[in-house]
Each structure stands twice: as structure tokens, then as C-alpha cells.
Coordinates of C-alpha atoms in Angstrom, one line a residue:
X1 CA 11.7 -12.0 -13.9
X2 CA 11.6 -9.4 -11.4
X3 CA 8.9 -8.0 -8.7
X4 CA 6.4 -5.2 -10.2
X5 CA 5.3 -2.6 -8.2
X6 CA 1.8 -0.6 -8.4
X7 CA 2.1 3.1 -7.3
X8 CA 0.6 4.2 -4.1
X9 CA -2.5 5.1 -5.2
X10 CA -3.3 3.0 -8.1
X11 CA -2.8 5.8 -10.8
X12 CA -1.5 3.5 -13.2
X13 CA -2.9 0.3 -12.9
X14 CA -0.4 -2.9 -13.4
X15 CA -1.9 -6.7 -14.4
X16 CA 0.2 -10.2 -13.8
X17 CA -0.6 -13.9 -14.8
X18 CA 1.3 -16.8 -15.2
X19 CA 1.5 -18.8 -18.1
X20 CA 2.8 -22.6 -18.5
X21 CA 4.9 -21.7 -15.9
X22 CA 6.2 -18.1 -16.6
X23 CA 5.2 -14.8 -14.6
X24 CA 4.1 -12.4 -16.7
X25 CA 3.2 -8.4 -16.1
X26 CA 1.5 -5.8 -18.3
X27 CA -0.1 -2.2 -18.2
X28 CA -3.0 -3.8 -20.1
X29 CA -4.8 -7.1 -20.2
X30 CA -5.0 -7.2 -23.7
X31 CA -1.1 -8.4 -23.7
X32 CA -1.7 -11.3 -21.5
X33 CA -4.9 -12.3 -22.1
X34 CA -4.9 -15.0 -25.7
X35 CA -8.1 -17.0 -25.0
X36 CA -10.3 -14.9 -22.7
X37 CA -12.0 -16.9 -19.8
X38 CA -14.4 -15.6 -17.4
X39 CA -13.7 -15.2 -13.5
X40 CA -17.0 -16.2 -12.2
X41 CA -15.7 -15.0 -8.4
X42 CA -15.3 -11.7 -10.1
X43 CA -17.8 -11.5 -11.6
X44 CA -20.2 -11.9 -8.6
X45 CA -18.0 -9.7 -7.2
X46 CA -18.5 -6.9 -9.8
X47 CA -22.4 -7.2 -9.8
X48 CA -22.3 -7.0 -6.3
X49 CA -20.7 -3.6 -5.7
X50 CA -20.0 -2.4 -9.0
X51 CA -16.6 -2.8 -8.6
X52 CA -14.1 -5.6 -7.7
X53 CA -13.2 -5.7 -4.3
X54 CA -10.1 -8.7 -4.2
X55 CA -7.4 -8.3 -6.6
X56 CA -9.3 -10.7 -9.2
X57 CA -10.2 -9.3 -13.1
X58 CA -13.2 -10.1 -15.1
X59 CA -10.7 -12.3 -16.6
X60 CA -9.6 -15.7 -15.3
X61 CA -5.9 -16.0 -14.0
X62 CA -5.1 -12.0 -14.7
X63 CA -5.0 -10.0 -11.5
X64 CA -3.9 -6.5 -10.7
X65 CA -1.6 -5.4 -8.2
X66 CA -3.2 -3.3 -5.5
X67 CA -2.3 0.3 -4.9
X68 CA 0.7 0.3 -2.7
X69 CA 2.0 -3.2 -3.1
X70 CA 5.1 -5.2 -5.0
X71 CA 4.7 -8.5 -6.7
X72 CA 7.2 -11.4 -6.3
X73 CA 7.3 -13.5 -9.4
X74 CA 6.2 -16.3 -6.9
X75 CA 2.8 -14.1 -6.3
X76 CA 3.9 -13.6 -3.5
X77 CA 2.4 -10.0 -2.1
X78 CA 4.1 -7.3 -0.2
X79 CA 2.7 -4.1 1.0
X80 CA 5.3 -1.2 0.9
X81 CA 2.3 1.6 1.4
X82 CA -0.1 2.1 4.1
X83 CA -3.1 4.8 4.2
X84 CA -3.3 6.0 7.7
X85 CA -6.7 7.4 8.2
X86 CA -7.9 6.1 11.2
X87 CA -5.2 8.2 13.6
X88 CA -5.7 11.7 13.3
X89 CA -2.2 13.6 14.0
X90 CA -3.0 17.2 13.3
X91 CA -3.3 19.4 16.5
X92 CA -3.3 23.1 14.5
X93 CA -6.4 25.2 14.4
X94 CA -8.8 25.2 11.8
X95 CA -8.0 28.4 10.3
X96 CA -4.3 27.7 10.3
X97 CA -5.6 24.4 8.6
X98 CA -7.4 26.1 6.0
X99 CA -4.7 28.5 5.4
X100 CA -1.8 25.9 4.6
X101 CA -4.6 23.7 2.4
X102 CA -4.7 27.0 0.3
X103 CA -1.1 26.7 -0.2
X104 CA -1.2 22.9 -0.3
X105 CA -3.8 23.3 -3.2
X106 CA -1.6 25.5 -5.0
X107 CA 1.4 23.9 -5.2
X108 CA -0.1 20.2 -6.0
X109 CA -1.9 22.2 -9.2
X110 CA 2.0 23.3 -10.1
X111 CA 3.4 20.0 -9.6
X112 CA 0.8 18.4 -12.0
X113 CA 1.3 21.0 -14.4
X114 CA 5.0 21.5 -14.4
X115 CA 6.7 18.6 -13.7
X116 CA 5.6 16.9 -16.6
X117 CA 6.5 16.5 -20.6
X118 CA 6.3 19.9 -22.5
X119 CA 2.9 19.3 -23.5
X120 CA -0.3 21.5 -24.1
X121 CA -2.1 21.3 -20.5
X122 CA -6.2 21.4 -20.1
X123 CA -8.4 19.8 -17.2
X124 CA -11.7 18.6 -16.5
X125 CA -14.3 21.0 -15.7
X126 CA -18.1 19.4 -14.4
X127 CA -19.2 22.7 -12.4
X128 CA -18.8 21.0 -9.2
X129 CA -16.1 21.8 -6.3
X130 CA -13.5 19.5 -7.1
X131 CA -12.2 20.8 -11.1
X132 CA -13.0 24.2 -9.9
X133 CA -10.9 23.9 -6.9
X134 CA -8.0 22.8 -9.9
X135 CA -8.7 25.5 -12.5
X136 CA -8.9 28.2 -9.5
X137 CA -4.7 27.5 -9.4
X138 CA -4.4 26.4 -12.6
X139 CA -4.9 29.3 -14.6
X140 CA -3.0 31.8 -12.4
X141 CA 0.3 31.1 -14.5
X142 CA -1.2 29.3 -17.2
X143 CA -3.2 29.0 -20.8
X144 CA -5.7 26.3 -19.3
X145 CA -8.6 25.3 -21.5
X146 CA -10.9 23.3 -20.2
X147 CA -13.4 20.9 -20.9
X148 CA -17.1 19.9 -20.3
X149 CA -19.6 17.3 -21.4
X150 CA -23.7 18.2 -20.6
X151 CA -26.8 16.6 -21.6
X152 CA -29.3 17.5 -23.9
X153 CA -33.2 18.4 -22.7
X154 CA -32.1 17.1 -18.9
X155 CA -30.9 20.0 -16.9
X156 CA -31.1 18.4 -13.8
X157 CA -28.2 16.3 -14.6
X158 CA -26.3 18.9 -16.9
X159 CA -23.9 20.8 -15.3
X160 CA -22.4 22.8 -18.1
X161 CA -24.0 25.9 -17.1
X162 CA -22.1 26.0 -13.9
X163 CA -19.0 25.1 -16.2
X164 CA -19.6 28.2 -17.8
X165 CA -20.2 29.5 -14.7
X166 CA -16.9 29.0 -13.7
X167 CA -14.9 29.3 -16.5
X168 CA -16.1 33.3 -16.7
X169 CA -15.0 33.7 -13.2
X170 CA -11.6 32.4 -13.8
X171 CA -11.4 33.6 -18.0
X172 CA -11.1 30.3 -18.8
X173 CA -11.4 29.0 -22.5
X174 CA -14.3 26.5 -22.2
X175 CA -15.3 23.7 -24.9
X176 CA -18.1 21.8 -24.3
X177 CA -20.0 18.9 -25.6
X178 CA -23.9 18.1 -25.3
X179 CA -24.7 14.4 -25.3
X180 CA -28.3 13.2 -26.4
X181 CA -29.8 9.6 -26.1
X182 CA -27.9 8.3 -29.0
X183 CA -24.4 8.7 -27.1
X184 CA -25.3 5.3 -25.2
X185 CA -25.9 3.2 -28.3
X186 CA -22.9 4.8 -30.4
X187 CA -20.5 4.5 -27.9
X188 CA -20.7 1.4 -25.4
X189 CA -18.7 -0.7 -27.2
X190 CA -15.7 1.7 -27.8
X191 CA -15.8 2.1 -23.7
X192 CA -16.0 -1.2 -23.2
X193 CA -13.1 -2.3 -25.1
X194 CA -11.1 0.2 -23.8
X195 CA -12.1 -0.2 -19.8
X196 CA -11.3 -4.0 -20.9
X197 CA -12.8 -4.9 -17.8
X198 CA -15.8 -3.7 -15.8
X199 CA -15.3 -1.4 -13.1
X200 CA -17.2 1.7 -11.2
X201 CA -20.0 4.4 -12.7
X202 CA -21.9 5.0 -15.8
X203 CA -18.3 5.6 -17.6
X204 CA -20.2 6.8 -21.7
X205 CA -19.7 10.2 -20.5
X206 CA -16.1 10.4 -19.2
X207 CA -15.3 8.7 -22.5
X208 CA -16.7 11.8 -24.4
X209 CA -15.1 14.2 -21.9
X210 CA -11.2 12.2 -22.8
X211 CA -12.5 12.4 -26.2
X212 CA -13.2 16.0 -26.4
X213 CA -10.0 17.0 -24.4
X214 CA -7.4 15.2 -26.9
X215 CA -8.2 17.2 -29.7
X216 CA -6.9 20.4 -27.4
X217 CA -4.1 18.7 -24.9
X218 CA -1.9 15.8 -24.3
X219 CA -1.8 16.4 -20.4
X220 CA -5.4 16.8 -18.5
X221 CA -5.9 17.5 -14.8
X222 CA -8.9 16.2 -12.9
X223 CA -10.1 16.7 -9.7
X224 CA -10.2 12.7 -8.9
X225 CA -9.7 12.1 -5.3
X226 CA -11.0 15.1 -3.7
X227 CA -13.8 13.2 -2.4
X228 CA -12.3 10.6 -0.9
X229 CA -9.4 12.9 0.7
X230 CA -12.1 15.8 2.1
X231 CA -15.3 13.6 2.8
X232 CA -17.6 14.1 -0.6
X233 CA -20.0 11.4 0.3
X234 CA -21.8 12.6 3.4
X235 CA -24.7 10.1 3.2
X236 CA -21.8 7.4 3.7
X237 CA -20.9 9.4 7.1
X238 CA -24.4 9.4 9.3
X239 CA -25.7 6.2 8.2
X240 CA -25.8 3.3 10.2
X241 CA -23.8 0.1 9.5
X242 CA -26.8 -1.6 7.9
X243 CA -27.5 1.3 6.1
X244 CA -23.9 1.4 4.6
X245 CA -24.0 -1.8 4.0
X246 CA -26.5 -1.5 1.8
X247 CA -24.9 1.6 -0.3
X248 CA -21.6 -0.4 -0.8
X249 CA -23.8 -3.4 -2.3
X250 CA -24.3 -1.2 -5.4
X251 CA -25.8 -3.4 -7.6
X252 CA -27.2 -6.8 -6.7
X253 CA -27.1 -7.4 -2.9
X254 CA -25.8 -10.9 -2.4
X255 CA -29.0 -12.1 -0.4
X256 CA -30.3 -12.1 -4.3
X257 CA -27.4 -13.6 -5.8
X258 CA -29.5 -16.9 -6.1
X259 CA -32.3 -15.6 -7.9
X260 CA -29.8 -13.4 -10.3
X261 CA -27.2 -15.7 -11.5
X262 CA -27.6 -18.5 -13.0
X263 CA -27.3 -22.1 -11.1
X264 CA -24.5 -22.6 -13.2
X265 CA -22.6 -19.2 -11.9
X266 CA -23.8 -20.2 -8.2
X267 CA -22.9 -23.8 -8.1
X268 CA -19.4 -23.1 -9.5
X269 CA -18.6 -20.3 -6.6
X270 CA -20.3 -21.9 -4.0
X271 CA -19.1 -21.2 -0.7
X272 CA -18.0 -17.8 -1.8
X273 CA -18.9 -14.3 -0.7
X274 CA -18.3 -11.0 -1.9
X275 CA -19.5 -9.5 1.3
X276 CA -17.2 -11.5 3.3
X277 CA -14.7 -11.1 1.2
X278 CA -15.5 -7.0 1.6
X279 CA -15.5 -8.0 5.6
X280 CA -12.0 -9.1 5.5
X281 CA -10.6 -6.3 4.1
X282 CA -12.4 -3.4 5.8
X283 CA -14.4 -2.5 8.8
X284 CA -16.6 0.1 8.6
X285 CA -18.2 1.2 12.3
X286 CA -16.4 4.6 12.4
X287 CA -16.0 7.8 10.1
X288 CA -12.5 6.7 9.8
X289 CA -12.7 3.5 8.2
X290 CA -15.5 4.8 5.5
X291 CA -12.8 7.1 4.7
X292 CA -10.2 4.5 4.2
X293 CA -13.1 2.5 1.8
X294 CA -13.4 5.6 -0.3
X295 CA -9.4 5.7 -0.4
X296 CA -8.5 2.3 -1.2
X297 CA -11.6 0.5 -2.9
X298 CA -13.8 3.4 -4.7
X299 CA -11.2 5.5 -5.9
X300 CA -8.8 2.6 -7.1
X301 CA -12.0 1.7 -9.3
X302 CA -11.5 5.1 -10.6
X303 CA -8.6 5.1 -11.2
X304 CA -8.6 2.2 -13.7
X305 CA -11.2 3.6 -15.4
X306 CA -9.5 7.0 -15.8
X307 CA -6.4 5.3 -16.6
X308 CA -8.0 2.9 -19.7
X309 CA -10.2 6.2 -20.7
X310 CA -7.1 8.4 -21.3
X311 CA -5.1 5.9 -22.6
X312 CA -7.4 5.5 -25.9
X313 CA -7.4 9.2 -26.6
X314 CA -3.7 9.8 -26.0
X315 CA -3.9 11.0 -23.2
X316 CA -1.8 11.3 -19.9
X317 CA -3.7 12.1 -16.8
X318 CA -2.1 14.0 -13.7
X319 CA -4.1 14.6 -10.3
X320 CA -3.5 16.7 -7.9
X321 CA -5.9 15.9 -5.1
X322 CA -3.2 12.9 -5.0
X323 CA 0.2 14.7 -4.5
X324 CA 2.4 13.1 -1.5
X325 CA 2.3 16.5 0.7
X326 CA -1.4 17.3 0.3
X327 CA -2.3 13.6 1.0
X328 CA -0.5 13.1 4.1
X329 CA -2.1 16.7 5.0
X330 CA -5.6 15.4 4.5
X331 CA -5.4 12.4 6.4
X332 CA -3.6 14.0 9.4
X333 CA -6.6 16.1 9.7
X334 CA -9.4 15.4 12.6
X335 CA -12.8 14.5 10.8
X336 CA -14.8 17.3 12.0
X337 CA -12.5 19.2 9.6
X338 CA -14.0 17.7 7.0
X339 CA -17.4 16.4 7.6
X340 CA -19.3 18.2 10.3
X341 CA -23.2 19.0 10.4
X342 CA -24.2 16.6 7.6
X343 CA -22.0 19.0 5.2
X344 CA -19.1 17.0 3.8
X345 CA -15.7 19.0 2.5
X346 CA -15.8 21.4 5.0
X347 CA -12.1 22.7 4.7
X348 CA -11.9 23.1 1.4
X349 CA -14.9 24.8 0.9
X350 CA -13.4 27.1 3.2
X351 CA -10.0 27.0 1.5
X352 CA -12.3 28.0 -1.8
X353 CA -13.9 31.6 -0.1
X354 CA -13.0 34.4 -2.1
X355 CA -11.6 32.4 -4.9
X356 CA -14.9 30.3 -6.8
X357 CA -18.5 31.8 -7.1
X358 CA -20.4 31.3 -3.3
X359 CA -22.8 28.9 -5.3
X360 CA -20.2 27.0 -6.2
X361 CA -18.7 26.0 -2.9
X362 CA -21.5 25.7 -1.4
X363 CA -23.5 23.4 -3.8
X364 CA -23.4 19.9 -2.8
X365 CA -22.3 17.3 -4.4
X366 CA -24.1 15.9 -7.8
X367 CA -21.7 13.6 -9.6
X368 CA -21.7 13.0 -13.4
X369 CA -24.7 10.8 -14.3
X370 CA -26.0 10.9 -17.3
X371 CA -30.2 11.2 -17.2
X372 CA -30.3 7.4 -18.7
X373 CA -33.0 6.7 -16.2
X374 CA -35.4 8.6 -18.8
X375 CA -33.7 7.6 -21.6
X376 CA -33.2 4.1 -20.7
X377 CA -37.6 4.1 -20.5
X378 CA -37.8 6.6 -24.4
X379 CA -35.4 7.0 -27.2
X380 CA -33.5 4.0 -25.9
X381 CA -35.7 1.6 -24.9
X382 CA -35.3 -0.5 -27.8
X383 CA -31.8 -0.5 -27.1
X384 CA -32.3 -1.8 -23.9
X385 CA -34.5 -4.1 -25.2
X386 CA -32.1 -5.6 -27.3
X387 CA -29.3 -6.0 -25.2
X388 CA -31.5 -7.8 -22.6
X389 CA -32.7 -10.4 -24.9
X390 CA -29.1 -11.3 -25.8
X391 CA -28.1 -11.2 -21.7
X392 CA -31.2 -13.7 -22.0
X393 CA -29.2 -16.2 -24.7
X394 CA -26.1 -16.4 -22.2
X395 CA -25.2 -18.8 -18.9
X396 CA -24.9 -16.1 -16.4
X397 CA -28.1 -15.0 -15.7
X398 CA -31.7 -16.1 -14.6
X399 CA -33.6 -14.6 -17.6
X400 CA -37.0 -14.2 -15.2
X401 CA -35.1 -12.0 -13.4
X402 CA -33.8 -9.9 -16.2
X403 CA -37.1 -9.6 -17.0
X404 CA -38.3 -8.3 -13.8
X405 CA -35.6 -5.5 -13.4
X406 CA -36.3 -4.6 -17.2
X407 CA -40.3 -4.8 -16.8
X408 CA -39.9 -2.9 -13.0
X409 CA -37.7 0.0 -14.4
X410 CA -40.0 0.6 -17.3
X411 CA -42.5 0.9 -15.1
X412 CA -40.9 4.0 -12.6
X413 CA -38.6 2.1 -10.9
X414 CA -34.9 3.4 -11.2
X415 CA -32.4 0.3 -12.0
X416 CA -30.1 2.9 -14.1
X417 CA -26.9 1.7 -12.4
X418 CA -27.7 -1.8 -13.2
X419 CA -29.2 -1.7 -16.6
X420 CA -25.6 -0.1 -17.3
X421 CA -23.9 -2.3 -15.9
X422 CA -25.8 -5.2 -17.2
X423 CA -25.4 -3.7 -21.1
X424 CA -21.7 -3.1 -21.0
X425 CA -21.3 -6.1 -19.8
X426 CA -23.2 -7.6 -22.7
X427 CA -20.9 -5.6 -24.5
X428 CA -17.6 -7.6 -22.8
X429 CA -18.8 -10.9 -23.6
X430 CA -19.4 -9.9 -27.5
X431 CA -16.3 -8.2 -27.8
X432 CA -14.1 -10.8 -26.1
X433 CA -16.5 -13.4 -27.7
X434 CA -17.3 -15.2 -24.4
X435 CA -20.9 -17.2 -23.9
X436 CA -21.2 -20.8 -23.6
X437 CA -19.7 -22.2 -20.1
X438 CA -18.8 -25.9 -20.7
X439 CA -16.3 -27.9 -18.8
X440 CA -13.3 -26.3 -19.7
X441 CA -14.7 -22.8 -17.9
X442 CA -16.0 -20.8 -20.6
X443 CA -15.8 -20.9 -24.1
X444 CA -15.9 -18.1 -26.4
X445 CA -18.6 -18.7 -29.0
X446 CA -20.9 -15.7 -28.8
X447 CA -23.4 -16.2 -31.2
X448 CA -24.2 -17.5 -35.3
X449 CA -22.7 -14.5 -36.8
X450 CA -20.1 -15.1 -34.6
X451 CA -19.6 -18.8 -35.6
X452 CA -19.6 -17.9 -38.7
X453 CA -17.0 -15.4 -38.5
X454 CA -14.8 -17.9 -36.9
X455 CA -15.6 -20.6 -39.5
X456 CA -14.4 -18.6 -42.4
X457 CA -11.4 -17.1 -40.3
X458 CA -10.4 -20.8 -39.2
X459 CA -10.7 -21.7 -43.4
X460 CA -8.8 -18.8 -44.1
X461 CA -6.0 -19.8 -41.9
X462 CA -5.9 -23.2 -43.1
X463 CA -5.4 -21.9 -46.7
X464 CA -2.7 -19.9 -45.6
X465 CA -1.2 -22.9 -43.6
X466 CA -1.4 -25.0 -46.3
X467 CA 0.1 -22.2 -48.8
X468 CA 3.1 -22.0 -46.5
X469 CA 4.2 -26.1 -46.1
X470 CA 3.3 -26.8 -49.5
X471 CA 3.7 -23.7 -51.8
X472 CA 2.8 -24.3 -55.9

């Protein structure tokens, strides 16, 4: 036994559990997971901000290792890494600022791009500031295709003209990949089994996007942690603490957690609270500390699902908004470098000025959302539907209340992010055959196919016991 380490940043996520007395460590939960149980605490967790803010899993007794820590194989925790945020340090201009990001930019793009296996090399392009920002450096010494998922009909949420966009300005090679309605229904399960657990975002798409790149590269670049290093989230920045409050309960506040989950699910975490559990870990009264939230709760969430993503396509994943030098830089830089006048990014944009289309530096900040709010209501309502009658069938949830969110977004009212959420996981519990709660926690018998799935396997095994103690 020996003390594992996550990286800094949470690039490569690392999982530890005990069991009958032995400390064990993976890269996935898969390997230490043999009879999966549910962490309810997580799980209120998860529908609370759409992400899990303790070091808990979806899965009882498997926890990760937070970015910039060492475990002892007592589970004891160390921190070895700190993100300074709230102490500005940088006294230079802002032009000379602007000037040395340039450079900054540049040599983080070579660092991901050269110091790596001797493999073909693409990146992520959306159309937004963030992948241009990588192709701009990437393709100045390099073949770098890139990659880009739209949506059909929806061009309010499909960004692959700006890709295009791009990718002329820079002669880049661009392939691209339209999704329709049936990508949700095709593909949920796949992304849920690989994310293994639950984590931030509508994730269908990315899992097209790492789909689409692997049949090009080995390597891919994304523009990951630009937003949290140069202030992408401006409506985080001017709004009150109530207001924030609000934006970080993503999901289900908690003052509904009574009414969502199930007695069972609140009598068995009673006492417990996600928000205060979000309370002792972060404040959040000045620009500084919303950066440091961004930093070290959102993006880890990324991270991990980045991580599983690429993973399943064979794929390694380098970012360079996260090399050492260009970090530190960003964080010793004052906040109105970054955020001023409502307009987040401010530097780089800058940084960006002769280099990327005006439109593109200036255009603010989309993100990449599918347009399931209209397709959640048309082509896939009887999707939906159907996974919310079997949510109904389980112990987690109060089914009026399913029904009120299904009946409520049907009817105009936009509960995208949660319908997801709810459907994938709907998804987890099939594929790691998890319903029933009875004493023992919870006890994975999904449904009558199931059980009868698990009969004949169980008969099966018996034969084969039987063959093996007392062969003809």
C-alpha cells in the first residue's frame, strides 16, 4: 500500500475504497466497484448542483481524490496544492499583460502538442473563444484537424458555422458532425456507462465530438479551463449572493429536497446538507472566491467527464488553458483584467486582436447545449415519457413531483438540465442494475427482465459449478 496522489488540477481523475480491510485505488470505478450500492449523500448532492461537491461518488464507499491532494492508505488526506486566487500579485500594465498572455498562449499550445507520444494531434473546435484561442497557435507549426459537432434544424444552438468560420481563417481541415433528435435516445446509455458516475452538463454531445475525433487522432486539445482561468461566466460576477446561490443549486434547490426525494432518501440522510456542505468549503462574497468555485468545483466536474469521454474513444486529452506558467499567470492577474463592465475574458480577447475573426472575440459566451428543450417537448417526447415512468417504479423519487416537472416542461417551462439529468440517471440505475432500497442499502434488482436475466445467469452458473466438483 502506498499514498495516491491526484494531479493539481484534476486532469486524471483517481478513485480509492477499502475493502475487508484493504485500501484500494483505481483510475476507474469499474475496478473497485463488485456489487454497486448507492450513496444517497451523493446523490442529493448531485441533484442539487449537478455535480458533487464532497469527495463522495454515486457509489457507496468509492471516493475520489480531490485535485491537488495525496491519500494515505489510512484515508487520511493531505493537500500538497493550493489555488491562490483571492491575492492578486501582478503589478504590470495591462498591455504588457496582454502581450506576455500572447506568448503564454503560445507556448502552452506547444507544450500540449509536443511533449507528448508521437501521435496524430487534432483539437476541439465549437466556434467559441476558447478552441479558437488553441487552433490560432496550433496550426502555426502544425497539420491540425479539427473537429465540430452542430445540431440539426436549431441554429440557435449550432455553432458549426462559426467553426467553419474559423477553420477558413486559420486553413484549418474541419470535420463536422450534425446531431438530430435521435442522438439522445441512441446514445445515453453508452455515455452513461462510460461517465460511470454522474457529473456536470448535458454530456450526449461531447460524447459525439470524442467519437468523431478518434477516427482522425490519438491526442486532442481543448480549450477546457479558459473560463474559469479568464472569467467566462460573467452573470456569476454581478450577481448578488442570493442570486449566486441560486445558479450554483443547478438542479433541485434543497428547500425542495422534501418534496423531490423520496421519504426513504430523506429519512436516511437526515441531518445532511449539500448547501452546507457547499458552505464549508467555499465562500463566495467576492469576485475572487467565485473564481476559485469555477477552479476547483466546476471545472473538476469537467474534468471527469472529459477524462471518462476520451477514455472510451482512445483517446488522450491535453489542455492548455491548464499549463503551470500560464496558470500561475492568470491568477496573479488583478480581476479587472479579466472581468470589467459586465464583459468577462477581457485579456484574452485582447490577447486574440489581429489573430481570430472580430466576431469571434467579441461574441459572448454560448456553451455547448444541445436544443433538447424542443426536442425533449417533439421527436422525443415519448422518450421522455418512458424514462419518467420507470424513474416512477424506483425508491428515489416522489413520482407527483416527477410528474409536475414532466407535465410543467411540456407545457413551456424549460427543465432541460434536469430532465437530463433525471434520464441518465435512469440510465445508471439500469446499467449498474440498482432499484430496490431494503435494509442492506440498496439492492440491485432493476426490473422483470432483469430478474429474469439474473435467474437464468444464476442457473447457468450453478451448472457450471456443479460441472466442475462433479464432472461425468
Amino acid at each position: 500500500m502506498s499514498v495516491i496522489r491526484a494531479d493539481k488540477y484534476g486532469i486524471e481523475p483517481v478513485y480509492y475504497t477499502t475493502h475487508d480491510g484493504k485500501f484500494l485505488s483505481g483510475r476507474t470505478i469499474k475496478e473497485l466497484v463488485l456489487r454497486p450500492k448507492i450513496d444517497l449523500y451523493a446523490l442529493r448532492e448531485y441533484f442539487t448542483f449537478q455535480n458533487i461537491v464532497s469527495d463522495r461518488t454515486l457509489f457507496k464507499g468509492v471516493k475520489v481524490v480531490p485535485p491537488g491532494c495525496e491519500v494515505n492508505p489510512d484515508g487520511t488526506l493531505h493537500r500538497y496544492f493550493y489555488f491562490e486566487t483571492g491575492f492578486p500579485t501582478r503589478k504590470d500594465k495591462y498591455k504588457d499583460c496582454v502581450e506576455h498572455l500572447r506568448i503564454l498562449l503560445n507556448v502552452a499550445v506547444w507544450h500540449s502538442m509536443f511533449q507528448t507520444s508521437q501521435t496524430p494531434v487534432g483539437g476541439l473546435l465549437s466556434g467559441g473563444l476558447d478552441s479558437s484561442v488553441i487552433a490560432t497557435f496550433a496550426q502555426e507549426d502544425y497539420l491540425y484537424p479539427t473537429f465540430t459537432v452542430g445540431f440539426m434544424d436549431y441554429r440557435k444552438f449550432d455553432e458549426s458555422e462559426l467553426a467553419t468560420l474559423v477553420a477558413k481563417h486559420l486553413n484549418l481541415v474541419n470535420h463536422q458532425l450534425l446531431l438530430g433528435p435521435s442522438a439522445l435516445p441512441d446514445t445515453i446509455d453508452k455515455v452513461t456507462e462510460a461517465l460511470e458516475e454522474l457529473r456536470i452538463s448535458i454530456t450526449y454531445p461531447d460524447y459525439a465530438a470524442y467519437q468523431l475525433a478518434s477516427m482522425s487522432v490519438k491526442t486532442l486539445l481543448t480549450g477546457t479551463g479558459g473560463d474559469e482561468l479568464f472569467a467566462g461566466y460573467p452573470w456569476k460576477y454581478k450577481a448578488s449572493d442570493s442570486e449566486y446561490l441560486a445558479m450554483v443549486q443547478r438542479l433541485v434547490p434543497e428547500r425542495d429536497h422534501s418534496e423531490f426525494f423520496s421519504d426513504y432518501v430523506m429519512r436516511e440522510t437526515q441531518g445532511y446538507s449539500p448547501l452546507e456542505e457547499f458552505h464549508r468549503r467555499y465562500r463566495y462574497d467576492t469576485i475572487y472566491d467565485r473564481f476559485y468555485i469555477d477552479l476547483k468545483f466546476g471545472l473538476f466536474g469537467q474534468l471527469i467527464t472529459n477524462d471518462k469521454l476520451a477514455r472510451r474513444h482512445g483517446l488522450q486529452v491535453k489542455y492548455p488553458f491548464l499549463d503551470d506558467e500560464l496558470v500561475q499567470f492568470a491568477l496573479s492577474l488583478p480581476a479587472e483584467y479579466k472581468y470589467k463592465n459586465g464583459v468577462g475574458k477581457r485579456i484574452l480577447r485582447d490577447a486574440m486582436k489581429g489573430l481570430l475573426p472580430r466576431n469571434i472575440i467579441k461574441r459572448p459566451k454560448q456553451g455547448f447545449y444541445p436544443p433538447d428543450e424542443h426536442w425533449y417537448r417533439n421527436e422525443n417526447a415519448e422518450f421522455v415519457g418512458k424514462k419518467f415512468d420507470s424513474l416512477k417504479k424506483t425508491d428515489f423519487f416522489k413520482p407527483y413531483y416527477l410528474d409536475k416537472i414532466y407535465v410543467e416542461h411540456m407545457s413551456g417551462v424549460n427543465h432541460t438540465r434536469l430532465l437530463w439529468s433525471l434520464m441518465s440517471f435512469e440510465s445508471w440505475l439500469r446499467i449498474n442494475r440498482i432499484n430496490r432500497i431494503n435494509e442492506d442499502g440498496v439492492h440491485f434488482i432493476y426490473n422483470a427482465e432483469f430478474r429474469e436475466d439474473l435467474k437464468r445467469f444464476e442457473e447457468e452458473r450453478d451448472k457450471l459449478e456443479l460441472a466442475r466438483y462433479y464432472p461425468r
